[in-house]
Amino acid sequence: MCVVIILGSGPGALKSIEWRRNPSHNIVAINNAWRVRPDWDYLIHPEDFPIDRRPRVFKTDQKIVGAKDYVPLQNQVGGFVYAGGTMAFTAAYWALAALKPRVIAMIGCDMIYPSTGPTHFYGKGTADPLRQDITLRSLEAKSARLLALAAQSNCAMVNLSDAPSSRLIYPRATYKNLNSVRPMEFQSSLIERALNAEASANYMVPDGRYWKVEHQFDQRVIDQIDQLWLDVAEHTTVNNDLSEAV
């Protein structure tokens, strides 16, 4: 089973430049992050990602992942309303289903946007995860959901960022200690409770374009489901913070 490194566009993504490539790793770049390292394996982006920001030339073993690839896989794990409609989560769910890794390590995905200084590795950019979107009311809850569902697939989620704060609730780790990372353990009954609440609400949009039918969703129901996932994250039995390990 491989290790997946997901590169976001946060300033911290530049830290990955210094990492020596491990042949057992797969690098998944989100949107503009393909510019950070030329040795990416997959570039994943939404349908509206501007053509002039996409790579004009890439190697034959580098793959582009679009909506036709990730929408069906995300639907297998509940769709976009419950998972959160931003590419950091979409990329991770796609990687979990398509690559079946033992670790997904994220860098440049903290989703923290200071009022001063760079917000992205290329300077100032748009804070997509902070847009008004009913699926992004709690980024912490969405990351909790991914953390728990990945663990059920025997995959650990970690954050390689050294930023002081993050909207991701994943344990911190370093690039050097990824071989030591193990999935956290959660109470299966709490996960089942959250999944049952999702199934009861039935907020599925098969084509992934949930924003076109957003009026059909009750934000109170989504908030309740988010809280259930936060409850899942609060009842873990393993402390997997390896940020200080060598």
CSV table of C-alpha atoms in Angstrom, one decimal:
chain,number,residue,atom,x,y,z
A,1,MET,CA,0.0,0.0,0.0
A,2,CYS,CA,1.3,3.4,-1.0
A,3,VAL,CA,1.6,6.8,0.7
A,4,VAL,CA,-0.2,9.7,-0.9
A,5,ILE,CA,1.1,13.2,-0.5
A,6,ILE,CA,-1.6,15.8,-1.3
A,7,LEU,CA,-0.2,19.2,-2.3
A,8,GLY,CA,-2.6,22.2,-1.7
A,9,SER,CA,-1.9,25.8,-2.6
A,10,GLY,CA,-1.2,27.1,0.9
A,11,PRO,CA,2.1,28.8,1.6
A,12,GLY,CA,3.3,25.6,3.4
A,13,ALA,CA,3.3,23.6,0.2
A,14,LEU,CA,6.7,25.2,-0.6
A,15,LYS,CA,8.1,23.1,2.2
A,16,SER,CA,7.7,20.0,0.1
A,17,ILE,CA,10.3,21.2,-2.4
A,18,GLU,CA,13.1,20.1,-0.1
A,19,TRP,CA,11.7,16.5,0.3
A,20,ARG,CA,13.6,13.8,-1.6
A,21,ARG,CA,11.2,11.8,-3.6
A,22,ASN,CA,10.3,8.3,-2.3
A,23,PRO,CA,9.5,5.9,-5.1
A,24,SER,CA,6.6,4.4,-3.1
A,25,HIS,CA,4.9,7.7,-2.8
A,26,ASN,CA,2.2,9.2,-5.0
A,27,ILE,CA,2.0,13.0,-5.2
A,28,VAL,CA,-1.5,14.4,-5.9
A,29,ALA,CA,-1.4,18.1,-6.7
A,30,ILE,CA,-4.6,20.2,-6.4
A,31,ASN,CA,-5.2,23.0,-8.9
A,32,ASN,CA,-2.2,25.3,-9.1
A,33,ALA,CA,-0.1,23.1,-6.8
A,34,TRP,CA,1.3,21.2,-9.8
A,35,ARG,CA,3.7,24.2,-10.1
A,36,VAL,CA,5.3,23.4,-6.7
A,37,ARG,CA,6.9,20.1,-7.7
A,38,PRO,CA,7.5,18.9,-11.3
A,39,ASP,CA,7.4,15.3,-10.2
A,40,TRP,CA,3.7,15.1,-9.4
A,41,ASP,CA,1.8,12.0,-10.3
A,42,TYR,CA,-1.8,13.3,-10.4
A,43,LEU,CA,-3.2,16.7,-10.9
A,44,ILE,CA,-6.8,17.0,-9.7
A,45,HIS,CA,-9.0,20.0,-10.4
A,46,PRO,CA,-12.7,21.0,-10.8
A,47,GLU,CA,-14.5,21.6,-14.0
A,48,ASP,CA,-14.1,25.4,-13.7
A,49,PHE,CA,-10.3,25.4,-13.2
A,50,PRO,CA,-9.1,27.8,-15.8
A,51,ILE,CA,-7.4,26.2,-18.8
A,52,ASP,CA,-4.6,28.8,-18.8
A,53,ARG,CA,-3.6,27.6,-15.3
A,54,ARG,CA,-3.3,23.9,-16.3
A,55,PRO,CA,0.0,22.4,-17.4
A,56,ARG,CA,0.5,22.6,-21.2
A,57,VAL,CA,3.0,19.8,-21.2
A,58,PHE,CA,3.4,16.9,-18.8
A,59,LYS,CA,4.9,13.4,-18.8
A,60,THR,CA,3.1,10.4,-20.1
A,61,ASP,CA,3.0,8.9,-16.6
A,62,GLN,CA,1.4,12.0,-15.1
A,63,LYS,CA,-2.4,11.9,-15.0
A,64,ILE,CA,-5.1,14.5,-14.9
A,65,VAL,CA,-8.0,13.7,-12.6
A,66,GLY,CA,-11.3,15.5,-13.5
A,67,ALA,CA,-14.9,15.5,-12.4
A,68,LYS,CA,-15.6,12.4,-14.5
A,69,ASP,CA,-13.1,10.6,-12.4
A,70,TYR,CA,-13.7,11.8,-8.9
A,71,VAL,CA,-17.5,12.3,-8.8
A,72,PRO,CA,-18.4,8.6,-9.1
A,73,LEU,CA,-15.9,7.7,-6.4
A,74,GLN,CA,-17.0,10.4,-4.0
A,75,ASN,CA,-20.6,9.3,-4.5
A,76,GLN,CA,-19.5,5.9,-3.1
A,77,VAL,CA,-18.7,7.5,0.2
A,78,GLY,CA,-21.7,9.8,0.6
A,79,GLY,CA,-21.3,12.5,-2.0
A,80,PHE,CA,-20.3,16.1,-1.7
A,81,VAL,CA,-22.8,17.6,0.7
A,82,TYR,CA,-21.5,15.5,3.6
A,83,ALA,CA,-17.9,15.4,2.5
A,84,GLY,CA,-17.5,19.2,1.9
A,85,GLY,CA,-17.3,20.8,-1.5
A,86,THR,CA,-13.7,21.9,-1.6
A,87,MET,CA,-10.9,20.3,-3.5
A,88,ALA,CA,-8.8,19.4,-0.4
A,89,PHE,CA,-11.4,17.0,0.7
A,90,THR,CA,-12.4,15.9,-2.8
A,91,ALA,CA,-8.7,15.1,-3.6
A,92,ALA,CA,-8.4,13.0,-0.5
A,93,TYR,CA,-11.6,11.0,-1.0
A,94,TRP,CA,-10.5,10.3,-4.6
A,95,ALA,CA,-7.1,9.2,-3.5
A,96,LEU,CA,-8.6,7.0,-0.8
A,97,ALA,CA,-10.8,5.2,-3.3
A,98,ALA,CA,-8.6,5.1,-6.3
A,99,LEU,CA,-5.1,4.6,-4.9
A,100,LYS,CA,-6.1,2.7,-1.6
A,101,PRO,CA,-3.1,4.1,0.3
A,102,ARG,CA,-2.1,3.3,3.9
A,103,VAL,CA,-1.4,7.0,4.5
A,104,ILE,CA,-2.7,10.3,3.1
A,105,ALA,CA,-0.5,13.2,4.1
A,106,MET,CA,-1.6,16.7,3.3
A,107,ILE,CA,0.5,19.8,3.0
A,108,GLY,CA,-0.6,23.3,2.0
A,109,CYS,CA,-4.2,22.5,2.9
A,110,ASP,CA,-4.6,24.2,6.2
A,111,MET,CA,-7.3,26.6,4.8
A,112,ILE,CA,-6.1,29.5,7.0
A,113,TYR,CA,-6.1,32.8,5.2
A,114,PRO,CA,-4.4,35.7,7.1
A,115,SER,CA,-5.4,39.3,6.4
A,116,THR,CA,-1.7,40.1,5.8
A,117,GLY,CA,1.0,38.2,4.1
A,118,PRO,CA,0.7,35.4,1.5
A,119,THR,CA,-2.4,33.2,1.5
A,120,HIS,CA,-1.1,30.8,-1.2
A,121,PHE,CA,2.3,29.6,-2.3
A,122,TYR,CA,2.2,32.1,-5.2
A,123,GLY,CA,1.1,35.1,-3.1
A,124,LYS,CA,-2.5,36.3,-2.6
A,125,GLY,CA,-5.3,34.1,-3.8
A,126,THR,CA,-9.0,33.4,-3.3
A,127,ALA,CA,-10.0,31.6,-0.1
A,128,ASP,CA,-12.2,29.0,-1.8
A,129,PRO,CA,-13.1,27.0,1.3
A,130,LEU,CA,-14.4,30.1,3.0
A,131,ARG,CA,-16.9,31.0,0.4
A,132,GLN,CA,-20.6,30.9,1.3
A,133,ASP,CA,-21.4,27.2,0.8
A,134,ILE,CA,-23.8,25.1,2.8
A,135,THR,CA,-21.3,22.1,2.6
A,136,LEU,CA,-18.5,24.1,4.2
A,137,ARG,CA,-20.1,25.4,7.4
A,138,SER,CA,-17.7,23.4,9.5
A,139,LEU,CA,-14.3,22.5,7.9
A,140,GLU,CA,-13.3,20.8,11.1
A,141,ALA,CA,-16.3,18.4,10.9
A,142,LYS,CA,-15.6,17.6,7.3
A,143,SER,CA,-12.0,16.8,8.1
A,144,ALA,CA,-13.3,14.6,11.0
A,145,ARG,CA,-15.5,12.7,8.7
A,146,LEU,CA,-12.6,12.0,6.3
A,147,LEU,CA,-10.3,11.1,9.2
A,148,ALA,CA,-12.8,8.5,10.5
A,149,LEU,CA,-13.8,7.0,7.1
A,150,ALA,CA,-10.1,6.7,6.0
A,151,ALA,CA,-9.4,4.9,9.3
A,152,GLN,CA,-12.1,2.4,8.5
A,153,SER,CA,-10.2,1.7,5.3
A,154,ASN,CA,-7.0,1.2,7.3
A,155,CYS,CA,-5.6,4.5,6.0
A,156,ALA,CA,-4.1,7.2,8.3
A,157,MET,CA,-4.7,10.9,7.6
A,158,VAL,CA,-2.0,13.3,8.7
A,159,ASN,CA,-1.1,16.9,8.3
A,160,LEU,CA,2.5,17.7,7.3
A,161,SER,CA,2.1,21.4,7.9
A,162,ASP,CA,4.1,23.2,10.5
A,163,ALA,CA,1.7,26.1,10.6
A,164,PRO,CA,0.6,27.2,14.0
A,165,SER,CA,-3.1,26.6,13.2
A,166,SER,CA,-5.1,24.6,10.7
A,167,ARG,CA,-8.8,23.9,9.9
A,168,LEU,CA,-7.8,20.2,9.5
A,169,ILE,CA,-8.0,18.2,12.7
A,170,TYR,CA,-5.6,15.5,11.5
A,171,PRO,CA,-2.5,14.6,13.6
A,172,ARG,CA,0.6,16.4,12.7
A,173,ALA,CA,3.5,14.4,11.2
A,174,THR,CA,6.8,14.9,9.5
A,175,TYR,CA,7.8,13.7,6.0
A,176,LYS,CA,10.5,11.5,7.6
A,177,ASN,CA,8.2,9.6,9.9
A,178,LEU,CA,5.5,8.6,7.5
A,179,ASN,CA,6.5,5.0,7.7
A,180,SER,CA,5.6,5.1,11.4
A,181,VAL,CA,2.1,6.5,11.0
A,182,ARG,CA,-0.9,4.3,11.8
A,183,PRO,CA,-4.6,5.0,11.5
A,184,MET,CA,-6.4,6.3,14.5
A,185,GLU,CA,-9.2,4.2,16.1
A,186,PHE,CA,-12.7,5.4,16.6
A,187,GLN,CA,-15.9,4.0,18.1
A,188,SER,CA,-17.7,2.2,15.2
A,189,SER,CA,-21.1,2.9,16.8
A,190,LEU,CA,-20.5,6.7,16.6
A,191,ILE,CA,-19.5,6.4,12.9
A,192,GLU,CA,-22.6,4.3,12.2
A,193,ARG,CA,-24.7,6.9,13.9
A,194,ALA,CA,-23.4,9.7,11.7
A,195,LEU,CA,-23.7,7.6,8.5
A,196,ASN,CA,-27.3,6.7,9.4
A,197,ALA,CA,-28.1,10.4,9.9
A,198,GLU,CA,-26.7,11.1,6.4
A,199,ALA,CA,-28.7,8.3,4.9
A,200,SER,CA,-31.8,9.6,6.5
A,201,ALA,CA,-31.3,13.1,5.2
A,202,ASN,CA,-30.5,11.6,1.7
A,203,TYR,CA,-28.7,14.7,0.4
A,204,MET,CA,-27.2,13.0,-2.6
A,205,VAL,CA,-26.5,14.7,-5.9
A,206,PRO,CA,-25.3,12.1,-8.4
A,207,ASP,CA,-23.7,14.6,-10.8
A,208,GLY,CA,-21.8,16.4,-8.0
A,209,ARG,CA,-23.3,19.8,-8.8
A,210,TYR,CA,-24.9,20.2,-5.4
A,211,TRP,CA,-24.9,24.0,-5.6
A,212,LYS,CA,-27.6,23.9,-8.2
A,213,VAL,CA,-30.0,22.3,-5.8
A,214,GLU,CA,-28.7,23.8,-2.6
A,215,HIS,CA,-32.2,25.2,-1.8
A,216,GLN,CA,-33.3,21.6,-1.1
A,217,PHE,CA,-30.9,21.2,1.9
A,218,ASP,CA,-31.7,22.2,5.4
A,219,GLN,CA,-28.6,23.7,7.0
A,220,ARG,CA,-29.8,22.7,10.5
A,221,VAL,CA,-29.7,19.1,9.4
A,222,ILE,CA,-26.2,19.5,8.0
A,223,ASP,CA,-25.1,21.2,11.2
A,224,GLN,CA,-26.5,18.3,13.2
A,225,ILE,CA,-24.6,15.8,11.0
A,226,ASP,CA,-21.4,17.8,11.3
A,227,GLN,CA,-21.7,17.7,15.1
A,228,LEU,CA,-22.0,13.9,14.9
A,229,TRP,CA,-18.7,13.7,13.1
A,230,LEU,CA,-17.1,16.0,15.6
A,231,ASP,CA,-18.3,13.7,18.3
A,232,VAL,CA,-16.7,10.8,16.4
A,233,ALA,CA,-13.4,12.6,16.4
A,234,GLU,CA,-13.6,13.4,20.1
A,235,HIS,CA,-13.7,9.7,21.0
A,236,THR,CA,-10.5,8.3,19.5
A,237,THR,CA,-8.4,5.8,21.4
A,238,VAL,CA,-5.0,6.5,19.8
A,239,ASN,CA,-2.9,9.6,20.0
A,240,ASN,CA,-1.1,9.7,16.6
A,241,ASP,CA,0.7,13.0,16.8
A,242,LEU,CA,4.1,12.3,15.3
A,243,SER,CA,5.1,15.9,14.6
A,244,GLU,CA,8.1,15.7,16.8
A,245,ALA,CA,9.3,12.2,15.7
A,246,VAL,CA,12.5,11.8,13.7
